[in-house]
Amino acid sequence: MTPLQIQRLLACVFLGLGGWALFLPGQVLSIGIRSDLNSGDVVSTVLMGCFGAQAVLGGTVMLLSRFTQRTFLVFGILGSLPFFVFNYYFVFIVPVFSSWMLLDFAGNIAILTLCIMGYLGMKKTGQQTT
């Protein structure tokens, strides 16, 4: 798989999950938040939609940008590792999210894996690093 294909797959993760939160925020809230904590109010729905819109924007930028080795490396670290901590904390320590939120955890694994693959692929082919 080429780094460009990897970059496009990475964008699809954001466009797919972000699009879901943007267009079906109530559904995401109903399965992602524990039922005893889910208020289902308008504000929660709007905030989930905003979260989705940001992910769609990020996915669009990824789709239209030119990634370098550094981009894959930095995005892999900053685009996944803090979210592993976030997901762990709110699933296991302060249980706000339902076990369905582990889908986001899987998305973060995909992000980290794709970024490592993109980084190593560019390094192997000697493509531009900056």
Short mmCIF file of C-alpha atoms in Angstrom, two decimals:
data_model
loop_
_atom_site.label_atom_id
_atom_site.label_comp_id
_atom_site.label_asym_id
_atom_site.label_seq_id
_atom_site.Cartn_x
_atom_site.Cartn_y
_atom_site.Cartn_z
CA MET A 1 0.00 0.00 0.00
CA THR A 2 1.40 3.41 -0.92
CA PRO A 3 1.64 6.31 1.55
CA LEU A 4 -1.03 8.16 -0.47
CA GLN A 5 -3.41 5.20 -0.15
CA ILE A 6 -2.68 5.04 3.56
CA GLN A 7 -3.37 8.77 3.86
CA ARG A 8 -6.70 8.31 2.10
CA LEU A 9 -7.65 5.45 4.45
CA LEU A 10 -6.76 7.66 7.38
CA ALA A 11 -9.06 10.35 6.00
CA CYS A 12 -11.82 7.75 5.66
CA VAL A 13 -11.59 6.94 9.38
CA PHE A 14 -12.29 10.59 10.19
CA LEU A 15 -14.88 11.08 7.46
CA GLY A 16 -16.72 7.88 8.44
CA LEU A 17 -16.83 8.27 12.22
CA GLY A 18 -17.09 12.06 12.02
CA GLY A 19 -19.87 11.87 9.44
CA TRP A 20 -21.77 9.50 11.68
CA ALA A 21 -21.51 11.95 14.61
CA LEU A 22 -22.41 14.89 12.36
CA PHE A 23 -25.44 13.40 10.64
CA LEU A 24 -26.72 11.03 13.37
CA PRO A 25 -25.60 12.66 16.63
CA GLY A 26 -28.56 11.29 18.61
CA GLN A 27 -27.71 7.75 17.59
CA VAL A 28 -24.06 8.21 18.55
CA LEU A 29 -25.10 9.61 21.92
CA SER A 30 -27.61 6.85 22.55
CA ILE A 31 -25.08 4.07 22.05
CA GLY A 32 -21.91 5.88 23.15
CA ILE A 33 -23.05 7.36 26.46
CA ARG A 34 -24.29 5.22 29.35
CA SER A 35 -28.09 5.39 29.40
CA ASP A 36 -28.22 6.66 33.00
CA LEU A 37 -26.02 9.63 32.00
CA ASN A 38 -27.43 10.39 28.57
CA SER A 39 -29.76 13.38 28.86
CA GLY A 40 -30.60 13.34 25.15
CA ASP A 41 -31.10 17.10 25.27
CA VAL A 42 -30.64 19.50 22.38
CA VAL A 43 -27.33 20.84 23.68
CA SER A 44 -25.76 17.36 23.85
CA THR A 45 -26.97 16.63 20.34
CA VAL A 46 -25.59 19.91 19.00
CA LEU A 47 -22.24 19.34 20.70
CA MET A 48 -21.99 15.82 19.25
CA GLY A 49 -22.79 17.25 15.82
CA CYS A 50 -20.03 19.86 16.28
CA PHE A 51 -17.60 17.11 17.26
CA GLY A 52 -18.55 15.25 14.08
CA ALA A 53 -18.18 18.38 11.96
CA GLN A 54 -14.64 18.89 13.27
CA ALA A 55 -13.75 15.29 12.43
CA VAL A 56 -15.20 15.70 8.93
CA LEU A 57 -13.16 18.88 8.50
CA GLY A 58 -10.03 17.05 9.66
CA GLY A 59 -10.74 14.16 7.30
CA THR A 60 -11.24 16.56 4.41
CA VAL A 61 -7.93 18.29 5.14
CA MET A 62 -6.22 14.89 5.29
CA LEU A 63 -7.76 13.93 1.98
CA LEU A 64 -6.59 17.10 0.24
CA SER A 65 -3.17 17.59 1.84
CA ARG A 66 0.22 16.13 1.06
CA PHE A 67 1.56 14.17 4.00
CA THR A 68 5.27 13.88 4.73
CA GLN A 69 7.07 11.42 6.98
CA ARG A 70 6.87 13.99 9.75
CA THR A 71 3.13 14.45 9.23
CA PHE A 72 2.51 10.73 9.61
CA LEU A 73 4.73 10.57 12.70
CA VAL A 74 3.34 13.61 14.51
CA PHE A 75 -0.26 12.87 13.60
CA GLY A 76 0.13 9.26 14.67
CA ILE A 77 1.31 10.36 18.10
CA LEU A 78 -0.93 13.40 18.66
CA GLY A 79 -3.88 12.01 16.74
CA SER A 80 -4.17 8.79 18.68
CA LEU A 81 -2.22 8.53 21.94
CA PRO A 82 -4.09 11.27 23.90
CA PHE A 83 -7.37 9.71 22.76
CA PHE A 84 -6.35 6.29 24.10
CA VAL A 85 -5.99 7.92 27.53
CA PHE A 86 -9.29 9.79 27.10
CA ASN A 87 -11.17 6.64 26.08
CA TYR A 88 -9.64 4.54 28.85
CA TYR A 89 -10.43 7.15 31.49
CA PHE A 90 -14.08 7.63 30.51
CA VAL A 91 -14.79 3.96 29.90
CA PHE A 92 -12.99 2.40 32.88
CA ILE A 93 -12.10 5.04 35.52
CA VAL A 94 -15.06 7.44 35.34
CA PRO A 95 -17.55 5.36 33.35
CA VAL A 96 -19.37 7.89 31.19
CA PHE A 97 -19.11 6.01 27.92
CA SER A 98 -20.74 2.69 27.19
CA SER A 99 -18.72 -0.23 25.91
CA TRP A 100 -19.74 0.86 22.39
CA MET A 101 -17.27 3.72 22.79
CA LEU A 102 -14.60 1.10 22.23
CA LEU A 103 -15.41 1.68 18.54
CA ASP A 104 -13.60 4.99 18.97
CA PHE A 105 -10.73 3.09 20.57
CA ALA A 106 -10.62 0.87 17.47
CA GLY A 107 -10.59 4.01 15.32
CA ASN A 108 -7.62 5.30 17.30
CA ILE A 109 -5.79 2.00 16.78
CA ALA A 110 -6.47 2.38 13.05
CA ILE A 111 -5.12 5.95 13.11
CA LEU A 112 -1.92 4.93 14.90
CA THR A 113 -1.41 1.87 12.69
CA LEU A 114 -2.00 3.77 9.45
CA CYS A 115 0.33 6.56 10.52
CA ILE A 116 3.10 4.10 11.39
CA MET A 117 2.58 2.38 8.03
CA GLY A 118 2.67 5.73 6.21
CA TYR A 119 5.79 6.83 8.05
CA LEU A 120 7.63 3.57 7.39
CA GLY A 121 6.43 3.48 3.78
CA MET A 122 7.79 6.95 3.11
CA LYS A 123 11.03 6.14 4.89
CA LYS A 124 11.47 2.95 2.83
CA THR A 125 10.90 4.74 -0.47
CA GLY A 126 13.04 7.72 0.55
CA GLN A 127 10.25 10.22 -0.02
CA GLN A 128 10.44 13.78 1.28
CA THR A 129 10.68 13.91 5.08
CA THR A 130 9.78 17.55 5.73
#
